[in-house]
PDB file of C-alpha atoms in Angstrom:
ATOM      1  CA  ILE A  59      -0.012   0.020   0.001  1.00  0.00           C
ATOM      2  CA  VAL A  60       1.425   3.362  -0.990  1.00  0.00           C
ATOM      3  CA  THR A  61       0.518   6.091   1.412  1.00  0.00           C
ATOM      4  CA  ASN A  62       0.337   9.754   0.516  1.00  0.00           C
ATOM      5  CA  LYS A  63       3.451  10.346   2.542  1.00  0.00           C
ATOM      6  CA  LYS A  64       5.385   7.665   0.651  1.00  0.00           C
ATOM      7  CA  LEU A  65       4.091   8.984  -2.686  1.00  0.00           C
ATOM      8  CA  GLN A  66       5.122  12.484  -1.729  1.00  0.00           C
ATOM      9  CA  THR A  67       8.610  11.235  -0.840  1.00  0.00           C
ATOM     10  CA  LEU A  68       8.837   9.359  -4.108  1.00  0.00           C
ATOM     11  CA  LYS A  69       7.899  12.383  -6.065  1.00  0.00           C
ATOM     12  CA  MET A  70      10.628  14.504  -4.254  1.00  0.00           C
ATOM     13  CA  VAL A  71      13.305  11.834  -5.118  1.00  0.00           C
ATOM     14  CA  MET A  72      12.200  11.786  -8.785  1.00  0.00           C
ATOM     15  CA  LEU A  73      12.233  15.595  -8.918  1.00  0.00           C
ATOM     16  CA  SER A  74      15.756  15.655  -7.407  1.00  0.00           C
ATOM     17  CA  LEU A  75      16.984  13.143 -10.009  1.00  0.00           C
ATOM     18  CA  ILE A  76      15.491  15.161 -12.774  1.00  0.00           C
ATOM     19  CA  VAL A  77      17.191  18.351 -11.589  1.00  0.00           C
ATOM     20  CA  PHE A  78      20.529  16.574 -11.139  1.00  0.00           C
ATOM     21  CA  PHE A  79      20.610  15.183 -14.711  1.00  0.00           C
ATOM     22  CA  ALA A  80      19.307  18.482 -16.166  1.00  0.00           C
ATOM     23  CA  THR A  81      22.112  20.310 -14.392  1.00  0.00           C
ATOM     24  CA  PHE A  82      24.708  17.737 -15.478  1.00  0.00           C
ATOM     25  CA  LEU A  83      23.628  17.788 -19.081  1.00  0.00           C
ATOM     26  CA  THR A  84      23.459  21.537 -19.271  1.00  0.00           C
ATOM     27  CA  GLY A  85      26.931  21.860 -17.776  1.00  0.00           C
ATOM     28  CA  TYR A  86      28.256  19.286 -20.230  1.00  0.00           C
ATOM     29  CA  VAL A  87      26.751  21.212 -23.136  1.00  0.00           C
ATOM     30  CA  LEU A  88      28.213  24.409 -21.934  1.00  0.00           C
ATOM     31  CA  VAL A  89      31.635  22.906 -21.392  1.00  0.00           C
ATOM     32  CA  PHE A  90      31.538  21.079 -24.718  1.00  0.00           C
ATOM     33  CA  ALA A  91      30.492  24.306 -26.542  1.00  0.00           C
ATOM     34  CA  SER A  92      33.767  25.930 -25.401  1.00  0.00           C
ATOM     35  CA  PHE A  93      35.813  23.285 -27.270  1.00  0.00           C
ATOM     36  CA  ARG A  94      36.209  22.200 -30.771  1.00  0.00           C
ATOM     37  CA  THR A  95      36.930  18.605 -32.013  1.00  0.00           C
ATOM     38  CA  ASN A  96      39.719  17.589 -34.309  1.00  0.00           C
ATOM     39  CA  THR A  97      39.061  14.513 -36.400  1.00  0.00           C
ATOM     40  CA  GLY A  98      41.819  12.164 -37.478  1.00  0.00           C
ATOM     41  CA  SER A  99      43.099   8.864 -36.141  1.00  0.00           C
ATOM     42  CA  GLY A 100      41.105   9.415 -33.020  1.00  0.00           C
ATOM     43  CA  PHE A 101      38.777  11.804 -31.102  1.00  0.00           C
ATOM     44  CA  HIS A 102      40.480  14.807 -29.625  1.00  0.00           C
ATOM     45  CA  ILE A 103      39.221  17.743 -27.704  1.00  0.00           C
ATOM     46  CA  THR A 104      41.202  21.058 -27.803  1.00  0.00           C
ATOM     47  CA  TYR A 105      40.517  24.658 -26.903  1.00  0.00           C
ATOM     48  CA  GLU A 106      39.003  26.738 -29.731  1.00  0.00           C
ATOM     49  CA  ALA A 107      41.797  28.510 -31.489  1.00  0.00           C
ATOM     50  CA  GLY A 108      41.977  32.323 -32.079  1.00  0.00           C
ATOM     51  CA  PRO A 109      42.007  34.002 -35.538  1.00  0.00           C
ATOM     52  CA  ILE A 110      44.862  33.271 -37.955  1.00  0.00           C
ATOM     53  CA  LEU A 111      46.098  36.530 -39.374  1.00  0.00           C
ATOM     54  CA  ASP A 112      45.971  37.124 -43.142  1.00  0.00           C
ATOM     55  CA  LYS A 113      49.431  38.581 -43.889  1.00  0.00           C
ATOM     56  CA  THR A 114      48.352  40.343 -46.991  1.00  0.00           C
ATOM     57  CA  ALA A 115      45.383  41.995 -45.318  1.00  0.00           C
ATOM     58  CA  VAL A 116      47.601  43.073 -42.422  1.00  0.00           C
ATOM     59  CA  LYS A 117      50.379  44.471 -44.635  1.00  0.00           C
ATOM     60  CA  ASN A 118      48.112  46.353 -46.899  1.00  0.00           C
ATOM     61  CA  ALA A 119      46.133  47.878 -43.972  1.00  0.00           C
ATOM     62  CA  ILE A 120      49.277  49.088 -42.250  1.00  0.00           C
ATOM     63  CA  ASN A 121      50.747  50.385 -45.604  1.00  0.00           C
ATOM     64  CA  SER A 122      47.577  52.383 -46.263  1.00  0.00           C
ATOM     65  CA  LEU A 123      48.242  54.571 -43.140  1.00  0.00           C
ATOM     66  CA  GLY A 124      51.497  56.068 -44.334  1.00  0.00           C
ATOM     67  CA  ALA A 125      53.929  57.187 -41.538  1.00  0.00           C
ATOM     68  CA  VAL A 126      53.113  55.250 -38.331  1.00  0.00           C
ATOM     69  CA  GLU A 127      54.974  55.682 -34.999  1.00  0.00           C
ATOM     70  CA  CYS A 128      54.056  52.230 -33.705  1.00  0.00           C
ATOM     71  CA  VAL A 129      51.940  49.264 -34.713  1.00  0.00           C
ATOM     72  CA  THR A 130      50.707  47.263 -31.714  1.00  0.00           C
ATOM     73  CA  PHE A 131      49.252  43.753 -31.748  1.00  0.00           C
ATOM     74  CA  ASP A 132      47.284  43.226 -28.521  1.00  0.00           C
ATOM     75  CA  TYR A 133      44.163  41.817 -26.862  1.00  0.00           C
ATOM     76  CA  ASP A 134      40.999  43.917 -27.309  1.00  0.00           C
ATOM     77  CA  THR A 135      40.464  44.982 -23.698  1.00  0.00           C
ATOM     78  CA  ASP A 136      38.762  47.917 -21.948  1.00  0.00           C
ATOM     79  CA  ASP A 137      42.148  49.722 -21.851  1.00  0.00           C
ATOM     80  CA  TYR A 138      41.648  50.514 -25.465  1.00  0.00           C
ATOM     81  CA  ALA A 139      38.175  51.955 -25.122  1.00  0.00           C
ATOM     82  CA  THR A 140      39.264  55.572 -25.507  1.00  0.00           C
ATOM     83  CA  ILE A 141      41.511  54.816 -28.500  1.00  0.00           C
ATOM     84  CA  LYS A 142      38.733  52.894 -30.310  1.00  0.00           C
ATOM     85  CA  ALA A 143      36.124  55.575 -29.567  1.00  0.00           C
ATOM     86  CA  ASN A 144      38.437  58.237 -31.105  1.00  0.00           C
ATOM     87  CA  ALA A 145      39.909  56.204 -33.843  1.00  0.00           C
ATOM     88  CA  THR A 146      40.177  58.085 -37.192  1.00  0.00           C
ATOM     89  CA  SER A 147      39.570  54.832 -39.104  1.00  0.00           C
ATOM     90  CA  THR A 148      38.642  51.184 -38.323  1.00  0.00           C
ATOM     91  CA  LYS A 149      39.428  48.274 -40.639  1.00  0.00           C
ATOM     92  CA  PHE A 150      38.480  44.673 -40.098  1.00  0.00           C
ATOM     93  CA  LEU A 151      41.284  42.343 -41.177  1.00  0.00           C
ATOM     94  CA  ASP A 152      39.366  39.090 -41.403  1.00  0.00           C
ATOM     95  CA  ALA A 153      35.980  37.903 -42.888  1.00  0.00           C
ATOM     96  CA  ASP A 154      34.643  37.061 -39.353  1.00  0.00           C
ATOM     97  CA  CYS A 155      35.397  40.574 -38.075  1.00  0.00           C
ATOM     98  CA  LYS A 156      37.404  39.149 -35.191  1.00  0.00           C
ATOM     99  CA  VAL A 157      40.472  41.337 -35.852  1.00  0.00           C
ATOM    100  CA  ALA A 158      40.378  44.988 -36.312  1.00  0.00           C
ATOM    101  CA  MET A 159      42.926  47.751 -36.877  1.00  0.00           C
ATOM    102  CA  TYR A 160      42.297  51.141 -35.255  1.00  0.00           C
ATOM    103  CA  GLU A 161      44.136  54.200 -36.545  1.00  0.00           C
ATOM    104  CA  TYR A 162      44.693  56.708 -33.735  1.00  0.00           C
ATOM    105  CA  VAL A 163      46.279  60.173 -33.957  1.00  0.00           C
ATOM    106  CA  ALA A 164      47.676  61.379 -30.643  1.00  0.00           C
ATOM    107  CA  ALA A 165      47.653  64.974 -29.356  1.00  0.00           C
ATOM    108  CA  ASP A 166      51.205  65.528 -30.681  1.00  0.00           C
ATOM    109  CA  GLY A 167      50.042  64.534 -34.143  1.00  0.00           C
ATOM    110  CA  LEU A 168      51.842  61.199 -34.213  1.00  0.00           C
ATOM    111  CA  LYS A 169      49.959  58.314 -35.732  1.00  0.00           C
ATOM    112  CA  TYR A 170      49.520  54.853 -34.126  1.00  0.00           C
ATOM    113  CA  ALA A 171      47.921  51.619 -35.209  1.00  0.00           C
ATOM    114  CA  TYR A 172      46.382  49.128 -32.914  1.00  0.00           C
ATOM    115  CA  ILE A 173      45.530  45.646 -34.215  1.00  0.00           C
ATOM    116  CA  LEU A 174      43.227  44.063 -31.676  1.00  0.00           C
ATOM    117  CA  SER A 175      41.376  40.753 -31.098  1.00  0.00           C
ATOM    118  CA  LYS A 176      39.440  39.230 -28.219  1.00  0.00           C
ATOM    119  CA  LYS A 177      41.425  35.924 -28.554  1.00  0.00           C
ATOM    120  CA  GLU A 178      45.060  35.248 -29.197  1.00  0.00           C
ATOM    121  CA  MET A 179      46.065  36.080 -32.718  1.00  0.00           C
ATOM    122  CA  SER A 180      48.025  33.472 -34.620  1.00  0.00           C
ATOM    123  CA  ALA A 181      50.574  34.336 -37.159  1.00  0.00           C
ATOM    124  CA  PRO A 182      50.254  32.347 -40.499  1.00  0.00           C
ATOM    125  CA  VAL A 183      52.546  29.276 -41.036  1.00  0.00           C
ATOM    126  CA  ASN A 184      54.263  31.218 -43.864  1.00  0.00           C
ATOM    127  CA  CYS A 185      55.238  34.658 -42.599  1.00  0.00           C
ATOM    128  CA  THR A 186      57.471  35.410 -45.591  1.00  0.00           C
ATOM    129  CA  GLN A 187      57.356  39.112 -46.382  1.00  0.00           C
ATOM    130  CA  MET A 188      54.586  39.770 -43.799  1.00  0.00           C
ATOM    131  CA  PHE A 189      55.833  43.326 -43.166  1.00  0.00           C
ATOM    132  CA  TYR A 190      57.880  43.615 -46.310  1.00  0.00           C
ATOM    133  CA  ARG A 191      58.749  47.253 -47.119  1.00  0.00           C
ATOM    134  CA  LEU A 192      56.608  48.854 -44.579  1.00  0.00           C
ATOM    135  CA  SER A 193      59.253  51.642 -44.644  1.00  0.00           C
ATOM    136  CA  GLN A 194      57.241  54.170 -42.788  1.00  0.00           C
ATOM    137  CA  VAL A 195      56.676  52.134 -39.613  1.00  0.00           C
ATOM    138  CA  LYS A 196      59.024  53.167 -36.770  1.00  0.00           C
ATOM    139  CA  SER A 197      58.260  50.435 -34.297  1.00  0.00           C
ATOM    140  CA  PHE A 198      56.230  47.232 -33.678  1.00  0.00           C
ATOM    141  CA  MET A 199      54.885  45.957 -30.403  1.00  0.00           C
ATOM    142  CA  PHE A 200      53.791  42.296 -30.302  1.00  0.00           C
ATOM    143  CA  LYS A 201      51.665  41.582 -27.182  1.00  0.00           C
ATOM    144  CA  ASN A 202      49.236  39.267 -28.816  1.00  0.00           C
ATOM    145  CA  PHE A 203      50.982  37.400 -31.658  1.00  0.00           C
ATOM    146  CA  ASP A 204      51.282  33.667 -31.513  1.00  0.00           C
ATOM    147  CA  THR A 205      54.157  32.439 -33.772  1.00  0.00           C
ATOM    148  CA  SER A 206      54.299  28.826 -32.570  1.00  0.00           C
ATOM    149  CA  ALA A 207      53.153  27.401 -35.908  1.00  0.00           C
ATOM    150  CA  VAL A 208      55.302  29.554 -38.090  1.00  0.00           C
ATOM    151  CA  THR A 209      57.847  27.672 -40.277  1.00  0.00           C
ATOM    152  CA  SER A 210      59.092  30.625 -42.456  1.00  0.00           C
ATOM    153  CA  MET A 211      60.101  34.120 -41.365  1.00  0.00           C
ATOM    154  CA  SER A 212      62.064  34.857 -44.411  1.00  0.00           C
ATOM    155  CA  GLU A 213      62.048  38.521 -45.316  1.00  0.00           C
ATOM    156  CA  MET A 214      59.560  39.189 -42.556  1.00  0.00           C
ATOM    157  CA  PHE A 215      60.875  42.698 -41.828  1.00  0.00           C
ATOM    158  CA  ASN A 216      62.735  43.151 -45.115  1.00  0.00           C
ATOM    159  CA  GLY A 217      62.865  46.784 -46.140  1.00  0.00           C
ATOM    160  CA  CYS A 218      61.448  48.197 -42.834  1.00  0.00           C
ATOM    161  CA  SER A 219      64.005  50.938 -43.071  1.00  0.00           C
ATOM    162  CA  SER A 220      62.554  53.257 -40.495  1.00  0.00           C
ATOM    163  CA  LEU A 221      62.581  50.746 -37.626  1.00  0.00           C
ATOM    164  CA  ALA A 222      64.775  51.984 -34.804  1.00  0.00           C
ATOM    165  CA  SER A 223      64.231  49.182 -32.337  1.00  0.00           C
ATOM    166  CA  LEU A 224      62.457  45.851 -32.327  1.00  0.00           C
ATOM    167  CA  ASP A 225      61.773  43.475 -29.451  1.00  0.00           C
ATOM    168  CA  LEU A 226      60.941  39.931 -30.613  1.00  0.00           C
ATOM    169  CA  SER A 227      61.980  38.198 -27.398  1.00  0.00           C
ATOM    170  CA  ASN A 228      58.514  36.636 -27.026  1.00  0.00           C
ATOM    171  CA  PHE A 229      58.441  35.121 -30.483  1.00  0.00           C
ATOM    172  CA  GLU A 230      58.148  31.287 -30.446  1.00  0.00           C
ATOM    173  CA  THR A 231      60.450  30.108 -33.242  1.00  0.00           C
ATOM    174  CA  SER A 232      61.051  26.419 -32.492  1.00  0.00           C
ATOM    175  CA  VAL A 233      59.618  25.114 -35.828  1.00  0.00           C
ATOM    176  CA  VAL A 234      60.971  27.949 -38.028  1.00  0.00           C
ATOM    177  CA  THR A 235      63.278  26.595 -40.741  1.00  0.00           C
ATOM    178  CA  ASN A 236      63.880  29.776 -42.814  1.00  0.00           C
ATOM    179  CA  MET A 237      65.139  33.118 -41.465  1.00  0.00           C
ATOM    180  CA  SER A 238      66.852  34.313 -44.543  1.00  0.00           C
ATOM    181  CA  TYR A 239      66.736  38.039 -45.289  1.00  0.00           C
ATOM    182  CA  MET A 240      64.633  38.492 -42.161  1.00  0.00           C
ATOM    183  CA  PHE A 241      65.952  41.962 -41.236  1.00  0.00           C
ATOM    184  CA  TYR A 242      67.368  42.766 -44.657  1.00  0.00           C
ATOM    185  CA  GLY A 243      67.701  46.504 -45.263  1.00  0.00           C
ATOM    186  CA  CYS A 244      66.693  47.573 -41.703  1.00  0.00           C
ATOM    187  CA  LYS A 245      69.343  50.248 -41.899  1.00  0.00           C
ATOM    188  CA  ASN A 246      68.121  52.326 -38.915  1.00  0.00           C
ATOM    189  CA  LEU A 247      67.649  49.436 -36.578  1.00  0.00           C
ATOM    190  CA  SER A 248      69.974  50.047 -33.614  1.00  0.00           C
ATOM    191  CA  SER A 249      68.341  47.837 -31.063  1.00  0.00           C
ATOM    192  CA  LEU A 250      67.126  44.242 -31.751  1.00  0.00           C
ATOM    193  CA  ASP A 251      66.190  41.737 -28.967  1.00  0.00           C
ATOM    194  CA  LEU A 252      66.175  38.095 -30.123  1.00  0.00           C
ATOM    195  CA  SER A 253      66.900  36.676 -26.746  1.00  0.00           C
ATOM    196  CA  GLY A 254      64.005  34.231 -26.861  1.00  0.00           C
ATOM    197  CA  PHE A 255      64.858  32.777 -30.265  1.00  0.00           C
ATOM    198  CA  ASP A 256      64.998  28.997 -30.624  1.00  0.00           C
ATOM    199  CA  THR A 257      66.858  28.324 -33.869  1.00  0.00           C
ATOM    200  CA  THR A 258      67.256  24.530 -33.456  1.00  0.00           C
ATOM    201  CA  ASN A 259      65.420  23.774 -36.697  1.00  0.00           C
ATOM    202  CA  VAL A 260      66.610  26.691 -38.838  1.00  0.00           C
ATOM    203  CA  LEU A 261      68.321  25.746 -42.044  1.00  0.00           C
ATOM    204  CA  SER A 262      68.942  29.129 -43.636  1.00  0.00           C
ATOM    205  CA  MET A 263      70.118  32.325 -42.118  1.00  0.00           C
ATOM    206  CA  SER A 264      71.352  33.793 -45.399  1.00  0.00           C
ATOM    207  CA  ALA A 265      71.536  37.636 -45.434  1.00  0.00           C
ATOM    208  CA  MET A 266      69.572  37.644 -42.229  1.00  0.00           C
ATOM    209  CA  PHE A 267      71.013  40.989 -41.006  1.00  0.00           C
ATOM    210  CA  TYR A 268      72.169  42.314 -44.422  1.00  0.00           C
ATOM    211  CA  ASN A 269      72.661  46.070 -44.357  1.00  0.00           C
ATOM    212  CA  CYS A 270      71.626  46.495 -40.715  1.00  0.00           C
ATOM    213  CA  GLN A 271      74.227  49.205 -40.564  1.00  0.00           C
ATOM    214  CA  SER A 272      73.080  50.931 -37.383  1.00  0.00           C
ATOM    215  CA  LEU A 273      73.381  47.807 -35.127  1.00  0.00           C
ATOM    216  CA  THR A 274      76.268  48.315 -32.689  1.00  0.00           C
ATOM    217  CA  SER A 275      75.539  45.178 -30.621  1.00  0.00           C
ATOM    218  CA  LEU A 276      73.569  41.975 -31.004  1.00  0.00           C
ATOM    219  CA  ASN A 277      73.120  39.113 -28.537  1.00  0.00           C
ATOM    220  CA  LEU A 278      72.842  35.762 -30.288  1.00  0.00           C
ATOM    221  CA  GLY A 279      73.532  33.743 -27.236  1.00  0.00           C
ATOM    222  CA  SER A 280      70.372  31.703 -27.668  1.00  0.00           C
ATOM    223  CA  PHE A 281      71.135  30.763 -31.284  1.00  0.00           C
ATOM    224  CA  ASP A 282      71.742  27.105 -32.090  1.00  0.00           C
ATOM    225  CA  THR A 283      73.183  26.847 -35.530  1.00  0.00           C
ATOM    226  CA  THR A 284      73.704  23.088 -35.595  1.00  0.00           C
ATOM    227  CA  ASN A 285      71.302  22.531 -38.475  1.00  0.00           C
ATOM    228  CA  VAL A 286      71.942  25.774 -40.434  1.00  0.00           C
ATOM    229  CA  THR A 287      73.181  25.038 -43.976  1.00  0.00           C
ATOM    230  CA  THR A 288      73.716  28.534 -45.262  1.00  0.00           C
ATOM    231  CA  MET A 289      74.834  31.742 -43.667  1.00  0.00           C
ATOM    232  CA  ASN A 290      75.810  33.646 -46.826  1.00  0.00           C
ATOM    233  CA  TYR A 291      76.025  37.446 -46.306  1.00  0.00           C
ATOM    234  CA  MET A 292      74.461  36.980 -42.865  1.00  0.00           C
ATOM    235  CA  PHE A 293      76.090  40.179 -41.508  1.00  0.00           C
ATOM    236  CA  TYR A 294      76.950  41.910 -44.761  1.00  0.00           C
ATOM    237  CA  SER A 295      77.318  45.697 -44.578  1.00  0.00           C
ATOM    238  CA  CYS A 296      76.746  45.778 -40.845  1.00  0.00           C
ATOM    239  CA  SER A 297      79.266  48.526 -40.712  1.00  0.00           C
ATOM    240  CA  ASN A 298      78.977  49.556 -37.098  1.00  0.00           C
TER     241      ASN A 298
END
């Protein structure tokens, strides 16, 4: 005989089980939604990747600005609210509108460019000539720029003749095989930080610092040249 009291207790137990499974399934869906799957030999779950930069779009956008004091790659945070609100131009650099470049003119008349995204930006696998002949850019700042998948940095800053200093200490270069002509013609570059470079897999450093005539010192203590097959003209015309 099922009494009203027992029936009430049974209902409460059933309701608790329904709430538990609903909560579990909802949590699972929310967690699963924040991941993406990679198919292949097996089933893998990885964090969703950020946008991969289109090097041609980036180069053309920067080039269209003319003289620029600094180009900054960073996360799109509240710190940039004022700059974004007062930007003289805004350009989206990808089809999904996840990466945008904001042109900002400071009170002193100097022009700055901020390339921002909510998630970490990834450099393309082939960064050859990514900033080729951006001769009116005086400096770059890379705060949000993942280079871990890059295999070629050949001519990456070739012809950036107005660069005075460049800090690439946070670049991940462990799979890069080609660094030839990377800083070719950076004739005004007097400060260059490559202290974090892993060159274990680099095969070519040909003309890497060709015509970097303003460099007075360069710390290559982290360089491993075991697998390098060519260094032709690596420091040619580094007259200082």
